[in-house]
Coordinates of C-alpha atoms and ligand atoms in Angstrom, one line a residue:
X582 CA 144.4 105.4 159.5
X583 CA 147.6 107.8 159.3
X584 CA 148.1 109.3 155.6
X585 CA 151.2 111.7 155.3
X586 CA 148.8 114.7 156.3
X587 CA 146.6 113.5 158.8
X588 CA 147.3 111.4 162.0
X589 CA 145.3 108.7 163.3
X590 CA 142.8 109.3 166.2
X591 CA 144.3 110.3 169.8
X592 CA 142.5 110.7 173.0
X593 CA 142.9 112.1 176.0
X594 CA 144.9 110.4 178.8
X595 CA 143.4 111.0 182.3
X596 CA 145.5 111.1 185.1
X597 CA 145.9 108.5 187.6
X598 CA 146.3 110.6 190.8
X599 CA 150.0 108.6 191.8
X600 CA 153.1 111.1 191.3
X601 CA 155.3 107.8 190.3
X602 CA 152.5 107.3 187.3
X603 CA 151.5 110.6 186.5
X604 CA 154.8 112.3 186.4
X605 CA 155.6 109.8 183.3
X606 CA 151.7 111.0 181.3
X607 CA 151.5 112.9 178.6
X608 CA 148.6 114.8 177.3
X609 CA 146.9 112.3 174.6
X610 CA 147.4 108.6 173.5
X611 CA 146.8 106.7 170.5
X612 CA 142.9 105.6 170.7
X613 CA 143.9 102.5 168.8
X614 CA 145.6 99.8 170.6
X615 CA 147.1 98.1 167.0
X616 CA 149.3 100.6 166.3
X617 CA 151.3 101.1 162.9
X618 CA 155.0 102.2 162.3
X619 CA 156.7 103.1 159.0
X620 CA 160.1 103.8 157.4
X621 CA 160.1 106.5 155.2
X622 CA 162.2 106.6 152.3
X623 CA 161.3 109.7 150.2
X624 CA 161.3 113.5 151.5
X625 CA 158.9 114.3 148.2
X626 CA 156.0 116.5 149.4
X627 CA 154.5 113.8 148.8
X628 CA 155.3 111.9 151.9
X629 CA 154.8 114.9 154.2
X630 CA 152.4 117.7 155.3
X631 CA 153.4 121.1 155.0
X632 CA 150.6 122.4 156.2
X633 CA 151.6 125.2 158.8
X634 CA 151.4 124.3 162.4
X635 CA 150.4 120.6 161.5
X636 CA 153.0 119.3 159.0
X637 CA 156.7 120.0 158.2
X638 CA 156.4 122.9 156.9
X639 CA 157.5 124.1 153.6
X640 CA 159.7 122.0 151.4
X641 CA 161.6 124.9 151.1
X642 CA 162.4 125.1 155.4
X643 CA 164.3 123.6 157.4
X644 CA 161.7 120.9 158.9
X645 CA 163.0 117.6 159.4
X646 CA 161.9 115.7 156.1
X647 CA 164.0 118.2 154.0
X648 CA 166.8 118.5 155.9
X649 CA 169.9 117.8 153.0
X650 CA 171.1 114.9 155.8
X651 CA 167.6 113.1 156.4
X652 CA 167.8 109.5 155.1
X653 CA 165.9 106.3 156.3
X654 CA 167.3 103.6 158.4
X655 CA 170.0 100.9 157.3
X656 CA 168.3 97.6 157.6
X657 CA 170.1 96.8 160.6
X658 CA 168.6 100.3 162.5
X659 CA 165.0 98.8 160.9
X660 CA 165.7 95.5 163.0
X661 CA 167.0 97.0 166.0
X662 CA 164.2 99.3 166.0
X663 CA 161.6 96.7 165.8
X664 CA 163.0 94.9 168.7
X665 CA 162.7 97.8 171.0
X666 CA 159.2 98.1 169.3
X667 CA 158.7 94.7 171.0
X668 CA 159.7 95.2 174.3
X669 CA 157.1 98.0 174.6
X670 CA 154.5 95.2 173.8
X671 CA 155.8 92.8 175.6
X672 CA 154.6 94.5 178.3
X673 CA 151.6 97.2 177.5
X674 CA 148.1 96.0 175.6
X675 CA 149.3 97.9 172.3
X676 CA 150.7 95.8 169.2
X677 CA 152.4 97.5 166.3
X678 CA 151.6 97.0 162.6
X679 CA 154.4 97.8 160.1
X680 CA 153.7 99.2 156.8
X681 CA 155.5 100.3 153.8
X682 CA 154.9 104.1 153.0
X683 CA 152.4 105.0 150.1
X684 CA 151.0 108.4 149.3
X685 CA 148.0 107.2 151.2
X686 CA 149.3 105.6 154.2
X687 CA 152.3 106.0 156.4
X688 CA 152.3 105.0 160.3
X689 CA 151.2 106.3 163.1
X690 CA 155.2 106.2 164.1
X691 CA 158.2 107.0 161.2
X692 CA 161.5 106.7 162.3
X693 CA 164.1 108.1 160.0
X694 CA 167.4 110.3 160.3
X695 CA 167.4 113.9 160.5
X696 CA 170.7 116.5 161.2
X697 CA 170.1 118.3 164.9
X698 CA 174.2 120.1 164.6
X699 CA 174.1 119.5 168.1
X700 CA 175.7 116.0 168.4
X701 CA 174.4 114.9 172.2
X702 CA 171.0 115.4 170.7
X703 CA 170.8 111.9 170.0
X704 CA 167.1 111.8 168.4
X705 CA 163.6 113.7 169.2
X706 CA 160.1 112.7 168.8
X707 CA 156.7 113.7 168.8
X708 CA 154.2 112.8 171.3
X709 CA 150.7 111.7 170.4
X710 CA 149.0 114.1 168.6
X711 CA 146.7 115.9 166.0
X712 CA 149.6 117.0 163.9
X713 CA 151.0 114.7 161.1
X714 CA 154.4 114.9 162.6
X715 CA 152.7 113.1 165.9
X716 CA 154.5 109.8 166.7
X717 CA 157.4 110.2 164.6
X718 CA 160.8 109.7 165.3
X719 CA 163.7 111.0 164.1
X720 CA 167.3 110.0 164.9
X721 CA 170.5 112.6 164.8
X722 CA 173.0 112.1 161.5
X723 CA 175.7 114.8 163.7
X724 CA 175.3 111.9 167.1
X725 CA 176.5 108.3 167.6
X726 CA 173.3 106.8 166.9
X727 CA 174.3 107.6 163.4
X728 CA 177.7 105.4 163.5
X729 CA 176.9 102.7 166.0
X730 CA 174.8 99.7 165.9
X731 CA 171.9 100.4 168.2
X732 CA 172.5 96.9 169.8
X733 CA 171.1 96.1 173.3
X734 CA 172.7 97.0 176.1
X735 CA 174.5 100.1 174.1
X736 CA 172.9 103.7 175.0
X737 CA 171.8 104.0 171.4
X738 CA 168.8 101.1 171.7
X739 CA 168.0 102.6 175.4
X740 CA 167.7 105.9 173.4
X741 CA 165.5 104.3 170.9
X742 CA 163.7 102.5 173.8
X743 CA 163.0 106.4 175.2
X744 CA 162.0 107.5 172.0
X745 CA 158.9 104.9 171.3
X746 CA 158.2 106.4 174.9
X747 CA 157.6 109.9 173.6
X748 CA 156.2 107.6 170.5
X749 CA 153.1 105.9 172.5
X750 CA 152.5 109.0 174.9
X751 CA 155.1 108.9 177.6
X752 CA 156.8 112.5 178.9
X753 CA 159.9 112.9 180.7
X754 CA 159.9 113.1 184.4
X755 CA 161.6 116.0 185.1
X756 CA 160.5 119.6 185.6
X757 CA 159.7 120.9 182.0
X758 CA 159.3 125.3 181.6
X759 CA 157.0 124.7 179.0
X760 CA 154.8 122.7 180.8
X761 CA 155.7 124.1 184.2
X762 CA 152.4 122.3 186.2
X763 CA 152.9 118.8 185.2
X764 CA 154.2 116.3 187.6
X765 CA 157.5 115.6 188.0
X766 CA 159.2 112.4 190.0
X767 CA 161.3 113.2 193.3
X768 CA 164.8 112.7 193.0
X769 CA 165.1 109.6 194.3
X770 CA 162.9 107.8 191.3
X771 CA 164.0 110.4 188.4
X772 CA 167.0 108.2 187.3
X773 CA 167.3 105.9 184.6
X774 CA 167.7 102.8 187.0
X775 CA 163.9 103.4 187.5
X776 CA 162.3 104.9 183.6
X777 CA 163.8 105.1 180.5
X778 CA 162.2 108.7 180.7
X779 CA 165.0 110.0 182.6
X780 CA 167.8 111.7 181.8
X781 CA 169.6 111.1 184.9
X782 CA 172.4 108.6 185.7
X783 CA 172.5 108.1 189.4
X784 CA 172.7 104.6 191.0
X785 CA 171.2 103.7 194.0
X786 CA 173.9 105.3 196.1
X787 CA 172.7 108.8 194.4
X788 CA 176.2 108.8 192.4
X789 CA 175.7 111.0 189.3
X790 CA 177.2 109.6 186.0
X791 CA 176.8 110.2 182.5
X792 CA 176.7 106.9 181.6
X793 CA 176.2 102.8 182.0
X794 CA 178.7 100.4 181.8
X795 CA 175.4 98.3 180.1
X796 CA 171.9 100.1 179.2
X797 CA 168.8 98.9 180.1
X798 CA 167.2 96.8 177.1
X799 CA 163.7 96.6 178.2
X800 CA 161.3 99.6 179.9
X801 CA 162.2 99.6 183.6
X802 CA 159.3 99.7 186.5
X803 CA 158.3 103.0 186.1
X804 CA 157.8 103.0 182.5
X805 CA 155.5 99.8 182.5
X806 CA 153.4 101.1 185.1
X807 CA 152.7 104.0 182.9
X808 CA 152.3 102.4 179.5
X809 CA 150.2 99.9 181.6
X810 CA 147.9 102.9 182.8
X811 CA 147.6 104.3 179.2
X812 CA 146.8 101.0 177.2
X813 CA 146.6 98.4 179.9
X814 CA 148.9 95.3 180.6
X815 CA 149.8 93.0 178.2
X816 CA 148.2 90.0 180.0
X817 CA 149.6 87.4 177.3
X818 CA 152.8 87.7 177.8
X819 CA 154.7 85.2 179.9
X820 CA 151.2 84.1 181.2
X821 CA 152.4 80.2 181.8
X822 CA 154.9 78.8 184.2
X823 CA 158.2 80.5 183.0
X824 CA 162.2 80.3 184.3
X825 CA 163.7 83.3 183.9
X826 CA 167.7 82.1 183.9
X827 CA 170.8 83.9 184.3
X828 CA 174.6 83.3 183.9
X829 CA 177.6 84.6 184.2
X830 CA 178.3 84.6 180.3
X831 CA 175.5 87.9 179.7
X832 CA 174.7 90.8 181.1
X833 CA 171.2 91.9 182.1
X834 CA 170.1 95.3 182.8
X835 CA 165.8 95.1 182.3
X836 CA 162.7 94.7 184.3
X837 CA 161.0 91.5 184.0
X838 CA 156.9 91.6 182.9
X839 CA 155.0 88.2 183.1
X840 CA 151.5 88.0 183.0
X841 CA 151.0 85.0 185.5
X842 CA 151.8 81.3 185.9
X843 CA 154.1 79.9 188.8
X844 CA 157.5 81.5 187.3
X845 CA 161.4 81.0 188.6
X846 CA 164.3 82.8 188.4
X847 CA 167.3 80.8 188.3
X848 CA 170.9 82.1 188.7
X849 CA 173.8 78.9 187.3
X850 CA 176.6 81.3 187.6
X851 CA 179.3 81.4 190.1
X852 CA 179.5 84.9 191.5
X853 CA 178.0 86.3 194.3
X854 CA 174.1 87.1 193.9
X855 CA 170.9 88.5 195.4
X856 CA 167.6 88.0 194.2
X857 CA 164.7 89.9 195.4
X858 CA 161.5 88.6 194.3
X859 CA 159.0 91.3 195.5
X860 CA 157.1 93.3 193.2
X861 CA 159.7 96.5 192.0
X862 CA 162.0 94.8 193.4
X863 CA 165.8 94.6 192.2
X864 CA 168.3 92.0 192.0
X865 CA 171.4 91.9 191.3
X866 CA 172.5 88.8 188.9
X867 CA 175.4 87.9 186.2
X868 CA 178.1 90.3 185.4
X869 CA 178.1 93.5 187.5
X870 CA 176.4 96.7 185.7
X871 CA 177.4 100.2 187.1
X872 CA 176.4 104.1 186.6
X873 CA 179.8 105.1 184.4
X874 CA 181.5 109.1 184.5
X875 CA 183.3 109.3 181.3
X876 CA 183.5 105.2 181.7
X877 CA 184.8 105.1 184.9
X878 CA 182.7 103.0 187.1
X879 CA 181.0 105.0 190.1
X880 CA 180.3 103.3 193.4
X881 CA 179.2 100.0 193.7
X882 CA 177.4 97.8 191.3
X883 CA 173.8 98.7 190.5
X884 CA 170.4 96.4 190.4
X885 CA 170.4 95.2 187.3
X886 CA 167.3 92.9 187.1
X887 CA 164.0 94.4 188.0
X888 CA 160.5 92.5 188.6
X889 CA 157.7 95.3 187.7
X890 CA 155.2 95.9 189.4
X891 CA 152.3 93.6 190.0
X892 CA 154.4 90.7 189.1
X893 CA 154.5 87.6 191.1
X894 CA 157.5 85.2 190.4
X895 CA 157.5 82.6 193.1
X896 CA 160.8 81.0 192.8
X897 CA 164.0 81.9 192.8
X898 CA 167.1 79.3 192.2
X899 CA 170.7 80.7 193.3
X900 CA 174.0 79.9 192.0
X901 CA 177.0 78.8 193.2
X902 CA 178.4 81.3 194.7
X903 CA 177.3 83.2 198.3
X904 CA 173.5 84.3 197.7
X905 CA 171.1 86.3 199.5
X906 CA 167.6 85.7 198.3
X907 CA 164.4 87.4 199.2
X908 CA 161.1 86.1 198.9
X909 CA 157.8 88.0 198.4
X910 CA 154.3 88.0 199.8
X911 CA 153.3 84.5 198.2
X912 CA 154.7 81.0 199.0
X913 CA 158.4 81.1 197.5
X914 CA 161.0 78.4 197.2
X915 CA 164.4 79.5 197.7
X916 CA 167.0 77.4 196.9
X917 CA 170.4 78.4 197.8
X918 CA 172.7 75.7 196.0
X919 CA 176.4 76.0 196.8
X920 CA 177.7 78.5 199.3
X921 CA 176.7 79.9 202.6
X922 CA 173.4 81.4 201.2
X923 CA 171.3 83.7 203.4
X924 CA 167.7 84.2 202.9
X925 CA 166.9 87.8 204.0
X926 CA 162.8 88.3 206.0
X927 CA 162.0 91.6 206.7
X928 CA 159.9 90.9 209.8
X929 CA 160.4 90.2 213.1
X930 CA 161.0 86.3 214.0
X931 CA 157.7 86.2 216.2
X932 CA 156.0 86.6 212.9
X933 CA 157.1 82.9 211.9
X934 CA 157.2 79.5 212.5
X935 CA 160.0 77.2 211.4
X936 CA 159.9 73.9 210.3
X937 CA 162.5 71.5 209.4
X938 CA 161.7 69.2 206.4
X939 CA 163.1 66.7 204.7
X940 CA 164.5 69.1 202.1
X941 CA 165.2 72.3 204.4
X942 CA 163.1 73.8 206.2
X943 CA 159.8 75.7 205.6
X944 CA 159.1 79.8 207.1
X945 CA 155.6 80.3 207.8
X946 CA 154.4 83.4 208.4
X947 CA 151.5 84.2 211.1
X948 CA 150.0 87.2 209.5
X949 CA 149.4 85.4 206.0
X950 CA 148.8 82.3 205.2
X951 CA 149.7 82.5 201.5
X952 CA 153.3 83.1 202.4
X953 CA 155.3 79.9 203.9
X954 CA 158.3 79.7 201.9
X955 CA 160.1 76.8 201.3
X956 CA 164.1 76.7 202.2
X957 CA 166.5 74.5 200.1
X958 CA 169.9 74.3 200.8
X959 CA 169.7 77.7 203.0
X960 CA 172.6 78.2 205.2
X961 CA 171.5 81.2 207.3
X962 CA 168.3 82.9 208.0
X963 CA 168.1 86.5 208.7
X964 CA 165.2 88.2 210.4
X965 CA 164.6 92.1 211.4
X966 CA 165.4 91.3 214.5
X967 CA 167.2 87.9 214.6
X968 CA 170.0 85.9 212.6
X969 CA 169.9 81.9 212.8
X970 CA 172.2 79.2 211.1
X971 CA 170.5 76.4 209.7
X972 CA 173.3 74.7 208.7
X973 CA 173.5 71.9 211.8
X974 CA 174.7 69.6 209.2
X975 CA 177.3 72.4 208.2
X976 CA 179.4 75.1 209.9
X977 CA 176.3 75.9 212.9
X978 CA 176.9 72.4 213.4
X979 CA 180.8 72.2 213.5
X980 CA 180.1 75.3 215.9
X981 CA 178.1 74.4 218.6
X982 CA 179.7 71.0 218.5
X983 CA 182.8 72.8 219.2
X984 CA 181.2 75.6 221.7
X985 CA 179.6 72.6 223.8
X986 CA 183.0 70.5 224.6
X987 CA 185.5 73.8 224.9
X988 CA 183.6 76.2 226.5
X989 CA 180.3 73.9 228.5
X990 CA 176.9 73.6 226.5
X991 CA 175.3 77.2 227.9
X992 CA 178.0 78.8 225.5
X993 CA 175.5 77.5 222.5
X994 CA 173.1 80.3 223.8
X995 CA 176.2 83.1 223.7
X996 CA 175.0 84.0 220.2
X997 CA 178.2 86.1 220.1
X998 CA 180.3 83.3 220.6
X999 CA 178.5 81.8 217.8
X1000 CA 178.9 84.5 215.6
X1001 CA 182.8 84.5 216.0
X1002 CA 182.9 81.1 215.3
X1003 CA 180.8 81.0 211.7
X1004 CA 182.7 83.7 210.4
X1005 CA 185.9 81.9 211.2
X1006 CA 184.4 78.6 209.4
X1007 CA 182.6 80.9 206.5
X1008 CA 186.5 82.5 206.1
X1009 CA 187.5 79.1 205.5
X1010 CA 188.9 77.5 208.9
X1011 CA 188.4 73.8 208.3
X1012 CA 186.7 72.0 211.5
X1013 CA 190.4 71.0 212.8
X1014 CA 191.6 74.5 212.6
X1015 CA 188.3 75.7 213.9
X1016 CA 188.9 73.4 217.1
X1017 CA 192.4 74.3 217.6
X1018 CA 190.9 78.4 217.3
X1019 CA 188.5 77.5 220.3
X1020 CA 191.1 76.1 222.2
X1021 CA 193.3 78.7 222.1
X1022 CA 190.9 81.3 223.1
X1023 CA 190.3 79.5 226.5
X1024 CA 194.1 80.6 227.5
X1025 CA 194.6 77.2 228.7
X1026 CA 198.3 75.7 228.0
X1027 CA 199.2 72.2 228.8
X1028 CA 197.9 69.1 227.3
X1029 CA 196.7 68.2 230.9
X1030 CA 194.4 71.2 231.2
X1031 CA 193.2 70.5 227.7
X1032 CA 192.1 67.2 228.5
X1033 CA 190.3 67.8 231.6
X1034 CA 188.6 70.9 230.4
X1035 CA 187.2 68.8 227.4
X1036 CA 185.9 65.7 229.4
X1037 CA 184.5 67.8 232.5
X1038 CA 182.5 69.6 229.5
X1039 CA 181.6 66.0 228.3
X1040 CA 180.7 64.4 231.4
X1041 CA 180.9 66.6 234.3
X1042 CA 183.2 66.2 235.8
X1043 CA 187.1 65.9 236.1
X1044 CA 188.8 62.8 234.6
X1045 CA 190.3 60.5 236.7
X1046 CA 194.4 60.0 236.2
X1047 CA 193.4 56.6 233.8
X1048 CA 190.7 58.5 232.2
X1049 CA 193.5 61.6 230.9
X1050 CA 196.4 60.0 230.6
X1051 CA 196.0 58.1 227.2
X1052 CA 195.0 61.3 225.6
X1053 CA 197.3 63.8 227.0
X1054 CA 199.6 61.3 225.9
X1055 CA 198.3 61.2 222.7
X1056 CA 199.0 65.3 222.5
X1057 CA 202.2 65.1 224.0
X1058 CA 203.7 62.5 221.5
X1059 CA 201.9 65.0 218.8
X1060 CA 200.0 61.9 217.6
X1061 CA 196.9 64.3 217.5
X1062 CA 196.3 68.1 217.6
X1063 CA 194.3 69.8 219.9
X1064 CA 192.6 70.8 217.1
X1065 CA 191.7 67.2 216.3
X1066 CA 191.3 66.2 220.1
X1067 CA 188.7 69.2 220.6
X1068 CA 186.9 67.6 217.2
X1069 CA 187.0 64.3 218.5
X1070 CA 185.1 65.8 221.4
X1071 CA 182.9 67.6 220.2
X1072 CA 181.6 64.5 217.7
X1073 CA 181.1 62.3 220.7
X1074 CA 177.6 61.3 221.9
X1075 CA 178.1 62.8 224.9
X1076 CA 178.7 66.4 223.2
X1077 CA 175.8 66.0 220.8
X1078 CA 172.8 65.3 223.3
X1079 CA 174.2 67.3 226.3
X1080 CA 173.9 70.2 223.2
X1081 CA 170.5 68.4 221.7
X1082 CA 172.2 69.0 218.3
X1083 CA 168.9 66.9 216.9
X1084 CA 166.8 70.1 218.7
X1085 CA 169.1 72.7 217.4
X1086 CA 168.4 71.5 213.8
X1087 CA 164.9 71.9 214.4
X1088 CA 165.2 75.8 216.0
X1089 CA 168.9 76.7 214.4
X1090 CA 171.0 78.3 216.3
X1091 CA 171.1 81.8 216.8
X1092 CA 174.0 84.8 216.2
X1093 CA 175.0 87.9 215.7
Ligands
ZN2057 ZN1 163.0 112.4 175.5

């Protein structure tokens, strides 16, 4: 139990011999997992230890409690500040008791405003210890934490977030002189896009900022594998079959704990979206989030939706727009909706076998047999070391129809060829303009050439005089386009089994 002068038990925390873990430890923990947090509302003596070296200080000083500008939290701050409580145990085997502040018992963590006359000092707080200030929290009166809302998403509840860090036994992860031998993350990973911890702004691109355009409002992958460490997961949370879904409306920047179950993350907006379901992986979902310099955005948009560490989620559902999905280690479904959607493997395509289902198709890989993902509406399929289109029913189809009667069925193998021809169709050509666009690269001019070229590609050979004249006709007297000519070619029977369309769906076709 924590009374104003003495502080309940701590214990040591060991480390865990990983730099990514270890460079987030601090010295000591709370021994108790339930874990109580306070308000206070009086600076009497009372309240506090003066004790030297373990309280306050004197009444008389200039420790926090007595400062002429302490005060406690508005209501609102006490609300805010439980729900950043929360997402610490959403994810870490800790829970937090509140308690209202007697001479006998205060908790383990009190949050309450101080003055610090230097106004980017937002707040400070005291790591687990044997002193009675240990765990408390106190917020700046001269910074903005003192006149804004410390809503999520703002830097004021990320700063809170940080705090209950310090609070529970996390350090920062950057070099520290008075505590010159502890570890410290490289530069890559010491960023707030990666812990709460840091105090560094760079996006993935290594641009340096001072700000987000939207904080993160949960602990990011770093941070929950080092409050994991200390007190252990919290494996109740999100431990059924959850569906994490996103829109268009919000904006997300957090990392996503759940403790089991066959889980989904669904995306219903309409912009364009990738979702990688690996463990620490990051996605990139709903309205953009960047790394801000005095609130202009820096390079592109960040990840704004992490999965920590650990974490299997086996489904991923993308919106409407042009997706790229990534699956993970266990059997995924990935369902592209609307949109040339690509789903990214990063393997070589010897490592797989592809099916064609009713539904899709299915990616099995050799090397593990948990792993065969299911593809739903999936346009294109992107391996280390190959690309294929699977949509045979969609452009890749309206492609090698068209490659087969203008340019001979071996052109389905060109995968450059190919490649030309879904960008144009992706861009937008509709499958008339897309004919007319093959025509005109063969160079060829009259109606009488684009006749025969068409039906030698069909059949074989040249058309007799009967067999061409109704069609070149048909050109002539602009009754039909080439365009429409080379579609009606490239629909025929003939087309379709001299380019085994039926064998194409089964393989896709390849391009680059
Ligand atoms: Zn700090």
């Amino acid at each position: 139990m924590t009374t104003p002068f003495v502080s309940s038990s701590v214990t040591d925390i060991h480390p865990a011999n990983v730099n990514a873990i270890d460079s987030l430890l601090g010295d000591l923990r709370w021994m108790n997992p339930a874990i109580s947090y306070s308000f206070p509302i009086s600076n009497s003596p009372f309240f506090w230890s003066t004790q030297p070296g373990f309280g306050y200080g004197s009444p008389f000083g200039d420790g926090e409690p007595w400062s002429n500008a302490a005060k406690p939290l508005t209501s609102t701050d006490q609300v805010n500040f439980e729900h950043a409580l929360q997402q610490w145990a959403n994810v870490a085997n800790v829970n937090f008791i509140k308690l209202t502040e007697t001479t006998d018992e205060v908790g383990d963590i009190r949050a309450a405003y101080s003055e610090d006359p230097e106004t980017s000092t937002l707040a400070w707080s005291y790591l687990p210890n044997f002193g009675a200030w240990a765990g408390d929290i106190w917020i700046n009166t001269s910074s903005l934490l003192n006149r804004q809302e410390w809503d999520p998403g703002a830097a004021s509840f990320k700063t809170i977030l940080h705090e209950i860090g310090h609070a529970l036994g996390l350090k920062h992860p950057f070099f520290d002189p008075e505590n010159d031998t502890a570890a410290t993350l490289p530069a890559d990973l010491d960023n707030t896009i990666h812990t709460l911890m840091s105090y560094t702004y760079a996006n993935l691109q290594g641009d340096q900022g001072n700000d987000f355009s939207f904080h993160p409002t949960t602990p990011m992958v770093l941070d929950i594998a080092a409050i994991q460490y200390i007190y252990g997961a919290n494996m109740n949370y999100h431990a059924g079959n959850d569906t994490y879904s996103y829109d268009d409306a919000n904006t997300y920047h957090e990392t996503i704990w759940d403790a089991g179950g066959i889980d989904t993350m669904q995306y219903t907006g309409a912009l364009p979206t990738l979702i990688d379901l690996n463990p620490a992986g990051a996605s990139l979902i709903g309205q953009a989030v960047y790394v801000q310099s005095d609130v202009v955005n820096l390079g592109s948009s960040i990840p704004n939706v992490w999965i920590a560490d650990g974490v299997t989620i086996e489904n991923a559902m993308a919106g409407q727009g042009d997706d790229v999905l990534i699956g993970n280690n266990s059997s995924n479904t990935l369902d592209g909706g609307p949109g040339i959607d690509i789903v990214v493997v990063d393997s070589q395509r010897n490592q797989y076998t592809l099916n064609r289902t009713t539904t899709g198709y299915t990616v099995t890989d050799h090397t593990n047999s948990g792993n065969q993902d299911t593809l739903m509406a999936v346009e294109r399929l992107e391996f280390s070391d190959t690309e294929l289109a699977l949509d045979l029913d969609g452009h890749a189809g309206q492609v090698a129809k068209l490659l087969g009667a203008v340019f001979g069925t071996a052109a389905i193998a060109n995968q450059e060829y190919v490649g030309i021809g879904l960008t144009e169709a992706d861009q937008g050509l509709n499958y008339e303009q897309l004919g007319e666009f093959a025509i005109n690269a063969t160079g060829l001019k009259t109606s009488d050439e684009v006749v025969t070229l068409l039906w030698d590609n069909l059949f074989g050979s040249a058309p007799t005089e009967a067999e061409k004249s109704p069609y070149v006709k048909l050109l002539d007297s602009g009754q039909i386009s080439t365009g429409a000519l080379a579609v009606l070619a490239a629909d025929s029977g003939a087309n379709t089994d001299n380019i085994n369309l039926v064998g194409l769906m089964q393989t896709g076709i390849g391009f680059i």
